[in-house]
Amino acid sequence: MKMSTKKLQWLMFGWFFVFPFLPVPGYWITIGNYIGLYSIVALGLVLLTGIGGLTSFGQAAFVGLGAYTTAYLSTTLGWSPWVGLGAGLVVSGLAAALIGSVTVRLSGHFLPLATIAWGLSLYYLFGTIEFLGKYDGLSGIPALSVFGIDLSSPRVMYGVIWFCLGGCLMLVLNLLNSRPGRAIRALAKGKTMPEAMGIHTAQYKILIFVLAALMASLSGWLYAHLQRSVSATPFGLHMGIEYLFMAVVGGVGHVWGAILGAVVMTGLKSQLQDWLPLLLGSNGNFEIVVFGVMIVLLLLWSRDGLWPWVAGVWAKFHPPEPEVVAPAIAPEGYSDLPRRTRPQAGALILEVNEARKQFGGLVAVKDMAFEIRAGEVVGLIGPNGAGKSTMFNLVTGVLPATSGEIRFCGERIDQLDSRRIVRMGIGRSFQHVHLIPHLSVLENVAMGAHLRGRSSPLAAALRLDRHEEARLLFLAAEQIRRVGLEEHMHTPAGSLALGQQRILEIARALCTDPTLLLLDEPAAGLRLKEKEALADLIRQLKGEGMSVLLVEHDMDFVMGLTDRLVVMEFGSKIAEGLPAEIQNNEAVLAAYLGGVE
Amino acid sequence: MDFGIFAVLAQDGVTNGAVYALLAMALVLVFSVTRIIFLPQGEFIGFGALTVAALQSSQFPKLIWLLIGIGVLTFLVELGSALRQRRYKPLPRRLLMWSVIENLIYPQFIWLLAHSLDWQGMPMAVQILFTLAITVPLGIMIYRVAFQPMAEASVLVLLIVSVGVHFAMLGMGLFIFGPEGSTTRAFTEWSTSLGEMPVSGQSVVVMAVAGSLIGLLYLFFDRTLYGKALRATAVNRKGAQLVGIGTSQAGRMAFGLAAGLGTLAGTLIAPLNTVGYDTGFVVALKGFVAAIVGGLASYPLAAAGALLVGLLESYSSYWASAYKEVIVFTLIIPVLAWRSLTSGHGDEE
Amino acid sequence: MSADNNSKPVLETRNLSVRYGKVEALRGTSISLRAGEIVTVIGPNGAGKSSLLNAIMGALPSEGQAQGEVLYQGQDVSHHAIELRLGKGLALVPEKRELFTTMTVEDNLVLGAYRRRKAGWSYRDGLEGIYAVFPRLKERRHQLAGTMSGGERQMVAIGRALMSDPKVLMLDEPSLGLAPRVMAEVFQVISHLRDTGVATLLIEQNSRAALKVSDYGYVLEVGDVTLEGKASELAQNPRVIEAYLGAKH
């Protein structure tokens, strides 16, 4: 459940700004500095791991790239630290883009493994390269200064670090609350759903990988000029693992969890490093035992980390309000949103011609042929295992056809991927609903409006996208009203009943402005009332001129609803016609009730 | 480079590659059976080597303390889960009795054995067997305590748990063994030469042991019911459950095997290298690079990857010794790029 | 079989419910099965048929929660692990078969007897029994299970379940994706099993064929039993036809 805890958040953040002005010992300021530095890295990990679903143990290496770049430029070449900042960001960004493009297409666990190897190899590299001072590192790094004002005192650096952290937080929060942000949130749900909304998942994965690396690099730059020297050790794999632990402890799915995790881990570490050697009677990094055990226990107890717990306690006293709200009246420019021209009623829109799909020796779809005309509701039915789902996947581009052709409004689509197909005007729902459960209905539906906007992640982070954002949210809210879910606009999607979730998916598909709507077993698992509501919605959409292809198993459901039925068995069409004809068709009877004599 | 050097480097590479192959196979086994990426493998390398070293210098193998401690913890975890289910069914007395024997009595027995016998004078093979008698149950207990309660979690959660266990074991290794490394006795002083190439007995022993272990593993998986059960779990978890191969039982077997293979790998490298409490991690990661070459799924490909890693390491230590580790770990990038290009569709979830 | 009709049920569910998070797949279902009987549960997709079998076997996915009683020979086994239920005499052939595709047919069968360790019994005897029922599997015993045709895979799956010597065999959509001729073969095997005293709980969408071999039947719709009765009567019941073909006007 998503809670608005704005006050708590800024209270927490504000405290860190008041903190250095209090008469606290210098040691506390040092700890505060490290918390800020670590939080910046952990924030990147929250974006990458908690929200985007990609895990990295190699963030310390990116911190190292940022630190070493500025260290080298400002000592050996004597350039300004500000050049070092830019150069560090470029180096880390390029490295991340390279690694990202190599690994994001592979399944989830290859990326973290690659980051382990990558983290180690960069660590050895830092320790080996002559001009980086080998394992001694580089020292004599100049302090930061702006317009001749020296920023070297720890208390002043504290301000700089927390200013940077505040900036990163703002940019990340802005980004997440936008069109590209919703695309990033959709990534955690696998590939099929976001791609069906027109989201280029590989690009967005590389984007968040680069963003996390940039934040790490910024932290490294600050570190180098705070510490005034760099060596390889703080950029090793163990630090990379600790960064991830911070994010997990704080709550890897929550932006503010990054700071909470950094506070907890840094505080704990400094205490343990004081106490454990006394307790055990020898020196060493024994705190890693505590960290390791703590992380295992935490994951056993609650996989969401500490933040949801803190926020939950807070929410008891300060009831949450919805964070994302659609404008009440159509915002300026709403009517200018591009809309597809509707084909004339009765015009041929989908033609399936001898489509075939083979998996090895198995022919799942055998030379299927049928068509859909504008304004028609067509049912594709058949017993389990008849090949309906495969046929559905061929039309939606999840699978390419082995042979034959499928045309939509005259253009061939049988080899296109789902991202291109949704662009042409085919919207779809899923048999097993694909929603982001903790986001509101509005935010989930707005994912469907991805292709209706064009604002870039940068524009979103800088809030230059607000006009477009208002239009997209209004569009989403319109679709929610269209399907009759307006009461639940701000309810988390996960708490709706299954029938409502199916309807939510239809609203999301409507946001893509489809001319043809494909529904995959929309009635499966629904109760009678829910089925009736769904049937009413489909009739209403038909009345508005929508064409619908329903893939269904439930004959009862499609009977009164469709204009025409296509019946499949063993991958082939066995009958086609009006529902009443199909009901009395011998072949269909045999297929459904069994023809074994 | 003349042929002599080339051949010596090849011999080194294959020797190390054989050790990496053992590790890679254990990693593939654990991953395919449990979906756990077994990072603590490295600790077993260090623990194994240091325990044999302790036995040879007639010190008490302090790893037994850890076995006793984790044994108590495991027993408590099992008792706790039995008590929690008391509402539904009577306490599983037989199971708890086994748990007492395995987790409380067995470690004490090992402690007694360690104290009562003169281990220094024993043949090395016996010392290694005794070390396995400590590490294999340790691996099984770690599975029970840390992984079994969340066996259904996603690969990524399991990976983070794995890292947590690695951290905890590494810190305990430092506490138990201290920061200093050790070496063990050589297996053999014998050496010969093949034409121009000197052949060290050590290499021959390592290759022979690794080779025969791989052979034994093959027989285990191909011929025995337990081996088939492990394979079956890796192929189809639900199917395995339906014939009564519990996920947790398979997980314990896999962890026991992996801990044993890690320990053996440690004892194989210990005569030639100084092994410290933290040496194993980097060695195990080289096994990982090899396993990733095999996509964490194929044993022959993982073994081939291990030889590749061994040879690459050996030749790069000749050409650019400072960059040896960098080169080995960077190998993973082109390998993944190649897999990414050939896999076509990205697999999800 | 009629001789057994008065005996106690070998398997019974009482008020069995299954939830997946917020979704209720099965609502308080009660069915029973006597030794040597074939009972069919029919009903549309999503009615909770597979959930019923998985709950009886204890093989629900981790997000699934079962409530209610599962009585095997009068004893509540609803909190037993799969291994225990398997040892008592329950076996499930799942809808997706779940074969060990990269292993040989014989290895698949042998693993079916993984829990069956008794003095004086060797899996060789078990294999001979299976090969007697499915001669084709004997011919192909060294072939990998993944290379078999759909019908043969179903035979391997049934054979693997039989290797555990079940008293109650549960089959989830055994005819799924099979050509009519192969389907007929599978049903023939099912009706032969009755003669060995095994009770069979069958889930089918191919209701006509299933009811033909069954003694008793239940109609499950959206998590509830809406109709039950002798299989021969059920096959004639207009509501059964209606449930599938939506014949109401």
PDB file of C-alpha atoms in Angstrom, chain A residues 392-594:
ATOM      1  CA  PHE A 392      -3.773 -14.495 -29.450  1.00  0.00           C
ATOM      2  CA  ASN A 393      -0.015 -14.179 -29.023  1.00  0.00           C
ATOM      3  CA  LEU A 394       0.455 -14.134 -32.789  1.00  0.00           C
ATOM      4  CA  VAL A 395      -1.950 -11.222 -33.211  1.00  0.00           C
ATOM      5  CA  THR A 396      -0.488  -9.257 -30.290  1.00  0.00           C
ATOM      6  CA  GLY A 397       3.086  -9.811 -31.379  1.00  0.00           C
ATOM      7  CA  VAL A 398       4.236 -11.756 -28.326  1.00  0.00           C
ATOM      8  CA  LEU A 399       5.199 -14.536 -30.749  1.00  0.00           C
ATOM      9  CA  PRO A 400       6.152 -14.262 -34.430  1.00  0.00           C
ATOM     10  CA  ALA A 401       4.207 -16.449 -36.839  1.00  0.00           C
ATOM     11  CA  THR A 402       6.065 -19.346 -38.468  1.00  0.00           C
ATOM     12  CA  SER A 403       4.240 -18.841 -41.752  1.00  0.00           C
ATOM     13  CA  GLY A 404       1.137 -17.249 -43.198  1.00  0.00           C
ATOM     14  CA  GLU A 405       0.173 -13.638 -42.746  1.00  0.00           C
ATOM     15  CA  ILE A 406      -1.759 -11.439 -40.373  1.00  0.00           C
ATOM     16  CA  ARG A 407      -2.802  -8.002 -41.559  1.00  0.00           C
ATOM     17  CA  PHE A 408      -4.145  -5.145 -39.525  1.00  0.00           C
ATOM     18  CA  CYS A 409      -5.813  -2.342 -41.502  1.00  0.00           C
ATOM     19  CA  GLY A 410      -4.032  -3.711 -44.549  1.00  0.00           C
ATOM     20  CA  GLU A 411      -0.532  -3.815 -43.069  1.00  0.00           C
ATOM     21  CA  ARG A 412       1.313  -7.009 -42.210  1.00  0.00           C
ATOM     22  CA  ILE A 413       1.891  -7.456 -38.510  1.00  0.00           C
ATOM     23  CA  ASP A 414       2.800 -11.124 -38.192  1.00  0.00           C
ATOM     24  CA  GLN A 415       6.504 -10.445 -37.686  1.00  0.00           C
ATOM     25  CA  LEU A 416       6.187  -7.235 -35.668  1.00  0.00           C
ATOM     26  CA  ASP A 417       6.828  -7.156 -31.921  1.00  0.00           C
ATOM     27  CA  SER A 418       4.139  -6.123 -29.472  1.00  0.00           C
ATOM     28  CA  ARG A 419       5.584  -2.628 -29.050  1.00  0.00           C
ATOM     29  CA  ARG A 420       4.959  -1.838 -32.715  1.00  0.00           C
ATOM     30  CA  ILE A 421       1.598  -3.530 -32.790  1.00  0.00           C
ATOM     31  CA  VAL A 422       0.161  -1.439 -29.957  1.00  0.00           C
ATOM     32  CA  ARG A 423       1.359   1.637 -31.832  1.00  0.00           C
ATOM     33  CA  MET A 424      -0.816   0.591 -34.782  1.00  0.00           C
ATOM     34  CA  GLY A 425      -3.961   0.456 -32.661  1.00  0.00           C
ATOM     35  CA  ILE A 426      -4.356  -2.992 -31.123  1.00  0.00           C
ATOM     36  CA  GLY A 427      -4.897  -2.845 -27.368  1.00  0.00           C
ATOM     37  CA  ARG A 428      -4.924  -5.913 -25.155  1.00  0.00           C
ATOM     38  CA  SER A 429      -5.659  -7.297 -21.705  1.00  0.00           C
ATOM     39  CA  PHE A 430      -4.038 -10.270 -19.993  1.00  0.00           C
ATOM     40  CA  GLN A 431      -5.465 -13.541 -18.808  1.00  0.00           C
ATOM     41  CA  HIS A 432      -3.407 -13.323 -15.629  1.00  0.00           C
ATOM     42  CA  VAL A 433      -3.697  -9.651 -14.761  1.00  0.00           C
ATOM     43  CA  HIS A 434      -0.443  -7.688 -14.995  1.00  0.00           C
ATOM     44  CA  LEU A 435      -0.764  -4.759 -12.599  1.00  0.00           C
ATOM     45  CA  ILE A 436       1.525  -2.922 -10.207  1.00  0.00           C
ATOM     46  CA  PRO A 437      -0.455  -3.741  -7.057  1.00  0.00           C
ATOM     47  CA  HIS A 438       0.740  -0.907  -4.781  1.00  0.00           C
ATOM     48  CA  LEU A 439       0.093   1.828  -7.355  1.00  0.00           C
ATOM     49  CA  SER A 440      -3.332   3.418  -7.611  1.00  0.00           C
ATOM     50  CA  VAL A 441      -5.838   2.518 -10.309  1.00  0.00           C
ATOM     51  CA  LEU A 442      -5.142   5.899 -11.918  1.00  0.00           C
ATOM     52  CA  GLU A 443      -1.397   5.317 -12.095  1.00  0.00           C
ATOM     53  CA  ASN A 444      -1.876   1.817 -13.465  1.00  0.00           C
ATOM     54  CA  VAL A 445      -4.267   2.983 -16.144  1.00  0.00           C
ATOM     55  CA  ALA A 446      -1.965   5.881 -17.043  1.00  0.00           C
ATOM     56  CA  MET A 447       0.707   3.310 -18.001  1.00  0.00           C
ATOM     57  CA  GLY A 448      -1.441   2.672 -21.042  1.00  0.00           C
ATOM     58  CA  ALA A 449      -1.025   6.323 -22.059  1.00  0.00           C
ATOM     59  CA  HIS A 450       2.708   5.859 -22.552  1.00  0.00           C
ATOM     60  CA  LEU A 451       2.540   6.265 -26.316  1.00  0.00           C
ATOM     61  CA  ARG A 452       0.295   9.314 -26.051  1.00  0.00           C
ATOM     62  CA  GLY A 453       3.083  11.435 -24.589  1.00  0.00           C
ATOM     63  CA  ARG A 454       6.676  12.045 -25.492  1.00  0.00           C
ATOM     64  CA  SER A 455       8.303  13.831 -22.559  1.00  0.00           C
ATOM     65  CA  SER A 456      11.837  12.637 -21.893  1.00  0.00           C
ATOM     66  CA  PRO A 457      13.144  11.389 -18.541  1.00  0.00           C
ATOM     67  CA  LEU A 458      15.204  14.560 -18.230  1.00  0.00           C
ATOM     68  CA  ALA A 459      12.184  16.780 -18.783  1.00  0.00           C
ATOM     69  CA  ALA A 460      10.253  14.724 -16.255  1.00  0.00           C
ATOM     70  CA  ALA A 461      13.004  14.979 -13.646  1.00  0.00           C
ATOM     71  CA  LEU A 462      13.032  18.765 -14.112  1.00  0.00           C
ATOM     72  CA  ARG A 463       9.221  18.973 -14.042  1.00  0.00           C
ATOM     73  CA  LEU A 464       9.062  20.374 -17.583  1.00  0.00           C
ATOM     74  CA  ASP A 465       6.458  17.744 -18.435  1.00  0.00           C
ATOM     75  CA  ARG A 466       3.603  18.964 -16.235  1.00  0.00           C
ATOM     76  CA  HIS A 467       1.317  20.107 -19.072  1.00  0.00           C
ATOM     77  CA  GLU A 468       1.642  16.825 -20.837  1.00  0.00           C
ATOM     78  CA  GLU A 469       1.386  14.915 -17.544  1.00  0.00           C
ATOM     79  CA  ALA A 470      -1.920  16.651 -16.754  1.00  0.00           C
ATOM     80  CA  ARG A 471      -3.241  15.690 -20.172  1.00  0.00           C
ATOM     81  CA  LEU A 472      -2.177  12.057 -19.769  1.00  0.00           C
ATOM     82  CA  LEU A 473      -3.658  11.763 -16.287  1.00  0.00           C
ATOM     83  CA  PHE A 474      -6.882  13.331 -17.480  1.00  0.00           C
ATOM     84  CA  LEU A 475      -6.941  10.879 -20.369  1.00  0.00           C
ATOM     85  CA  ALA A 476      -6.461   7.997 -17.918  1.00  0.00           C
ATOM     86  CA  ALA A 477      -9.174   9.334 -15.627  1.00  0.00           C
ATOM     87  CA  GLU A 478     -11.538   9.600 -18.622  1.00  0.00           C
ATOM     88  CA  GLN A 479     -10.973   5.934 -19.432  1.00  0.00           C
ATOM     89  CA  ILE A 480     -11.547   4.994 -15.786  1.00  0.00           C
ATOM     90  CA  ARG A 481     -14.865   6.836 -15.905  1.00  0.00           C
ATOM     91  CA  ARG A 482     -15.621   5.195 -19.236  1.00  0.00           C
ATOM     92  CA  VAL A 483     -15.349   1.722 -17.716  1.00  0.00           C
ATOM     93  CA  GLY A 484     -17.082   2.754 -14.500  1.00  0.00           C
ATOM     94  CA  LEU A 485     -14.237   2.448 -11.997  1.00  0.00           C
ATOM     95  CA  GLU A 486     -14.219   6.115 -10.913  1.00  0.00           C
ATOM     96  CA  GLU A 487     -14.995   5.223  -7.303  1.00  0.00           C
ATOM     97  CA  HIS A 488     -11.703   3.367  -7.130  1.00  0.00           C
ATOM     98  CA  MET A 489      -9.563   5.975  -8.914  1.00  0.00           C
ATOM     99  CA  HIS A 490      -7.107   6.240  -5.987  1.00  0.00           C
ATOM    100  CA  THR A 491      -7.398   2.701  -4.612  1.00  0.00           C
ATOM    101  CA  PRO A 492      -4.277   0.550  -4.873  1.00  0.00           C
ATOM    102  CA  ALA A 493      -4.870  -1.755  -7.843  1.00  0.00           C
ATOM    103  CA  GLY A 494      -3.896  -4.813  -5.798  1.00  0.00           C
ATOM    104  CA  SER A 495      -6.851  -4.404  -3.455  1.00  0.00           C
ATOM    105  CA  LEU A 496      -9.505  -4.585  -6.186  1.00  0.00           C
ATOM    106  CA  ALA A 497     -11.473  -7.754  -6.814  1.00  0.00           C
ATOM    107  CA  LEU A 498     -10.381  -9.830  -9.811  1.00  0.00           C
ATOM    108  CA  GLY A 499     -13.308  -8.654 -11.931  1.00  0.00           C
ATOM    109  CA  GLN A 500     -12.414  -5.021 -11.317  1.00  0.00           C
ATOM    110  CA  GLN A 501      -8.765  -5.705 -12.077  1.00  0.00           C
ATOM    111  CA  ARG A 502      -9.793  -7.138 -15.450  1.00  0.00           C
ATOM    112  CA  ILE A 503     -11.825  -3.999 -16.117  1.00  0.00           C
ATOM    113  CA  LEU A 504      -8.857  -1.874 -15.052  1.00  0.00           C
ATOM    114  CA  GLU A 505      -6.797  -3.652 -17.683  1.00  0.00           C
ATOM    115  CA  ILE A 506      -9.393  -2.773 -20.291  1.00  0.00           C
ATOM    116  CA  ALA A 507      -9.221   0.883 -19.236  1.00  0.00           C
ATOM    117  CA  ARG A 508      -5.442   0.725 -19.521  1.00  0.00           C
ATOM    118  CA  ALA A 509      -5.757  -0.751 -23.007  1.00  0.00           C
ATOM    119  CA  LEU A 510      -8.250   1.988 -23.946  1.00  0.00           C
ATOM    120  CA  CYS A 511      -5.598   4.594 -23.093  1.00  0.00           C
ATOM    121  CA  THR A 512      -3.577   3.354 -26.072  1.00  0.00           C
ATOM    122  CA  ASP A 513      -6.448   4.577 -28.301  1.00  0.00           C
ATOM    123  CA  PRO A 514      -7.016   1.201 -29.945  1.00  0.00           C
ATOM    124  CA  THR A 515      -9.227   0.475 -32.918  1.00  0.00           C
ATOM    125  CA  LEU A 516      -9.215  -3.217 -32.003  1.00  0.00           C
ATOM    126  CA  LEU A 517      -9.333  -4.526 -28.451  1.00  0.00           C
ATOM    127  CA  LEU A 518      -8.072  -8.030 -27.720  1.00  0.00           C
ATOM    128  CA  LEU A 519      -9.243  -9.619 -24.489  1.00  0.00           C
ATOM    129  CA  ASP A 520      -7.595 -12.826 -23.272  1.00  0.00           C
ATOM    130  CA  GLU A 521     -10.073 -15.008 -21.335  1.00  0.00           C
ATOM    131  CA  PRO A 522     -11.551 -11.983 -19.590  1.00  0.00           C
ATOM    132  CA  ALA A 523     -14.252 -14.032 -17.852  1.00  0.00           C
ATOM    133  CA  ALA A 524     -12.013 -16.764 -16.399  1.00  0.00           C
ATOM    134  CA  GLY A 525     -12.408 -16.974 -12.632  1.00  0.00           C
ATOM    135  CA  LEU A 526     -15.080 -14.272 -12.467  1.00  0.00           C
ATOM    136  CA  ARG A 527     -18.337 -14.630 -10.567  1.00  0.00           C
ATOM    137  CA  LEU A 528     -21.665 -14.240 -12.252  1.00  0.00           C
ATOM    138  CA  LYS A 529     -22.130 -10.578 -11.260  1.00  0.00           C
ATOM    139  CA  GLU A 530     -18.631  -9.722 -12.380  1.00  0.00           C
ATOM    140  CA  LYS A 531     -19.212 -11.474 -15.695  1.00  0.00           C
ATOM    141  CA  GLU A 532     -22.363  -9.459 -16.237  1.00  0.00           C
ATOM    142  CA  ALA A 533     -20.563  -6.200 -15.513  1.00  0.00           C
ATOM    143  CA  LEU A 534     -17.834  -7.161 -17.938  1.00  0.00           C
ATOM    144  CA  ALA A 535     -20.334  -8.119 -20.643  1.00  0.00           C
ATOM    145  CA  ASP A 536     -22.114  -4.788 -20.198  1.00  0.00           C
ATOM    146  CA  LEU A 537     -18.829  -2.935 -20.606  1.00  0.00           C
ATOM    147  CA  ILE A 538     -18.012  -4.816 -23.802  1.00  0.00           C
ATOM    148  CA  ARG A 539     -21.476  -4.027 -25.193  1.00  0.00           C
ATOM    149  CA  GLN A 540     -20.995  -0.382 -24.302  1.00  0.00           C
ATOM    150  CA  LEU A 541     -17.622  -0.269 -26.084  1.00  0.00           C
ATOM    151  CA  LYS A 542     -19.169  -1.916 -29.132  1.00  0.00           C
ATOM    152  CA  GLY A 543     -21.824   0.781 -29.040  1.00  0.00           C
ATOM    153  CA  GLU A 544     -19.030   3.351 -29.172  1.00  0.00           C
ATOM    154  CA  GLY A 545     -17.719   1.706 -32.343  1.00  0.00           C
ATOM    155  CA  MET A 546     -14.920  -0.426 -30.867  1.00  0.00           C
ATOM    156  CA  SER A 547     -14.013  -3.737 -32.478  1.00  0.00           C
ATOM    157  CA  VAL A 548     -13.307  -6.521 -30.007  1.00  0.00           C
ATOM    158  CA  LEU A 549     -11.730  -9.959 -30.259  1.00  0.00           C
ATOM    159  CA  LEU A 550     -12.546 -12.097 -27.242  1.00  0.00           C
ATOM    160  CA  VAL A 551     -10.583 -15.254 -26.619  1.00  0.00           C
ATOM    161  CA  GLU A 552     -12.745 -17.347 -24.341  1.00  0.00           C
ATOM    162  CA  HIS A 553     -13.305 -20.806 -23.054  1.00  0.00           C
ATOM    163  CA  ASP A 554     -16.631 -20.009 -21.464  1.00  0.00           C
ATOM    164  CA  MET A 555     -19.315 -20.453 -24.135  1.00  0.00           C
ATOM    165  CA  ASP A 556     -22.014 -19.061 -21.928  1.00  0.00           C
ATOM    166  CA  PHE A 557     -20.230 -15.746 -21.680  1.00  0.00           C
ATOM    167  CA  VAL A 558     -19.670 -15.232 -25.393  1.00  0.00           C
ATOM    168  CA  MET A 559     -23.082 -16.414 -26.546  1.00  0.00           C
ATOM    169  CA  GLY A 560     -25.108 -13.308 -25.997  1.00  0.00           C
ATOM    170  CA  LEU A 561     -22.234 -10.942 -26.472  1.00  0.00           C
ATOM    171  CA  THR A 562     -20.620 -11.637 -29.805  1.00  0.00           C
ATOM    172  CA  ASP A 563     -21.604 -11.034 -33.387  1.00  0.00           C
ATOM    173  CA  ARG A 564     -19.658 -13.976 -34.641  1.00  0.00           C
ATOM    174  CA  LEU A 565     -17.766 -16.946 -33.231  1.00  0.00           C
ATOM    175  CA  VAL A 566     -14.660 -18.698 -34.505  1.00  0.00           C
ATOM    176  CA  VAL A 567     -14.136 -22.140 -32.965  1.00  0.00           C
ATOM    177  CA  MET A 568     -10.694 -23.732 -32.722  1.00  0.00           C
ATOM    178  CA  GLU A 569      -9.637 -27.261 -31.946  1.00  0.00           C
ATOM    179  CA  PHE A 570      -6.164 -28.797 -32.337  1.00  0.00           C
ATOM    180  CA  GLY A 571      -4.866 -25.527 -33.732  1.00  0.00           C
ATOM    181  CA  SER A 572      -7.367 -25.339 -36.600  1.00  0.00           C
ATOM    182  CA  LYS A 573     -10.649 -23.629 -37.186  1.00  0.00           C
ATOM    183  CA  ILE A 574     -13.455 -26.168 -36.964  1.00  0.00           C
ATOM    184  CA  ALA A 575     -16.393 -23.806 -37.270  1.00  0.00           C
ATOM    185  CA  GLU A 576     -17.310 -20.192 -37.757  1.00  0.00           C
ATOM    186  CA  GLY A 577     -20.650 -18.473 -37.691  1.00  0.00           C
ATOM    187  CA  LEU A 578     -23.376 -16.806 -35.654  1.00  0.00           C
ATOM    188  CA  PRO A 579     -23.549 -17.879 -32.016  1.00  0.00           C
ATOM    189  CA  ALA A 580     -26.860 -19.630 -32.559  1.00  0.00           C
ATOM    190  CA  GLU A 581     -25.407 -21.676 -35.424  1.00  0.00           C
ATOM    191  CA  ILE A 582     -22.323 -22.606 -33.438  1.00  0.00           C
ATOM    192  CA  GLN A 583     -24.452 -23.851 -30.587  1.00  0.00           C
ATOM    193  CA  ASN A 584     -25.941 -26.525 -32.756  1.00  0.00           C
ATOM    194  CA  ASN A 585     -22.852 -27.366 -34.738  1.00  0.00           C
ATOM    195  CA  GLU A 586     -21.996 -31.073 -34.470  1.00  0.00           C
ATOM    196  CA  ALA A 587     -18.241 -30.558 -34.604  1.00  0.00           C
ATOM    197  CA  VAL A 588     -18.401 -27.975 -31.828  1.00  0.00           C
ATOM    198  CA  LEU A 589     -20.569 -30.178 -29.671  1.00  0.00           C
ATOM    199  CA  ALA A 590     -18.087 -32.982 -30.081  1.00  0.00           C
ATOM    200  CA  ALA A 591     -15.140 -30.740 -29.274  1.00  0.00           C
ATOM    201  CA  TYR A 592     -16.710 -29.434 -26.098  1.00  0.00           C
ATOM    202  CA  LEU A 593     -18.539 -32.439 -24.749  1.00  0.00           C
ATOM    203  CA  GLY A 594     -16.118 -34.995 -26.117  1.00  0.00           C
TER     204      GLY A 594
END
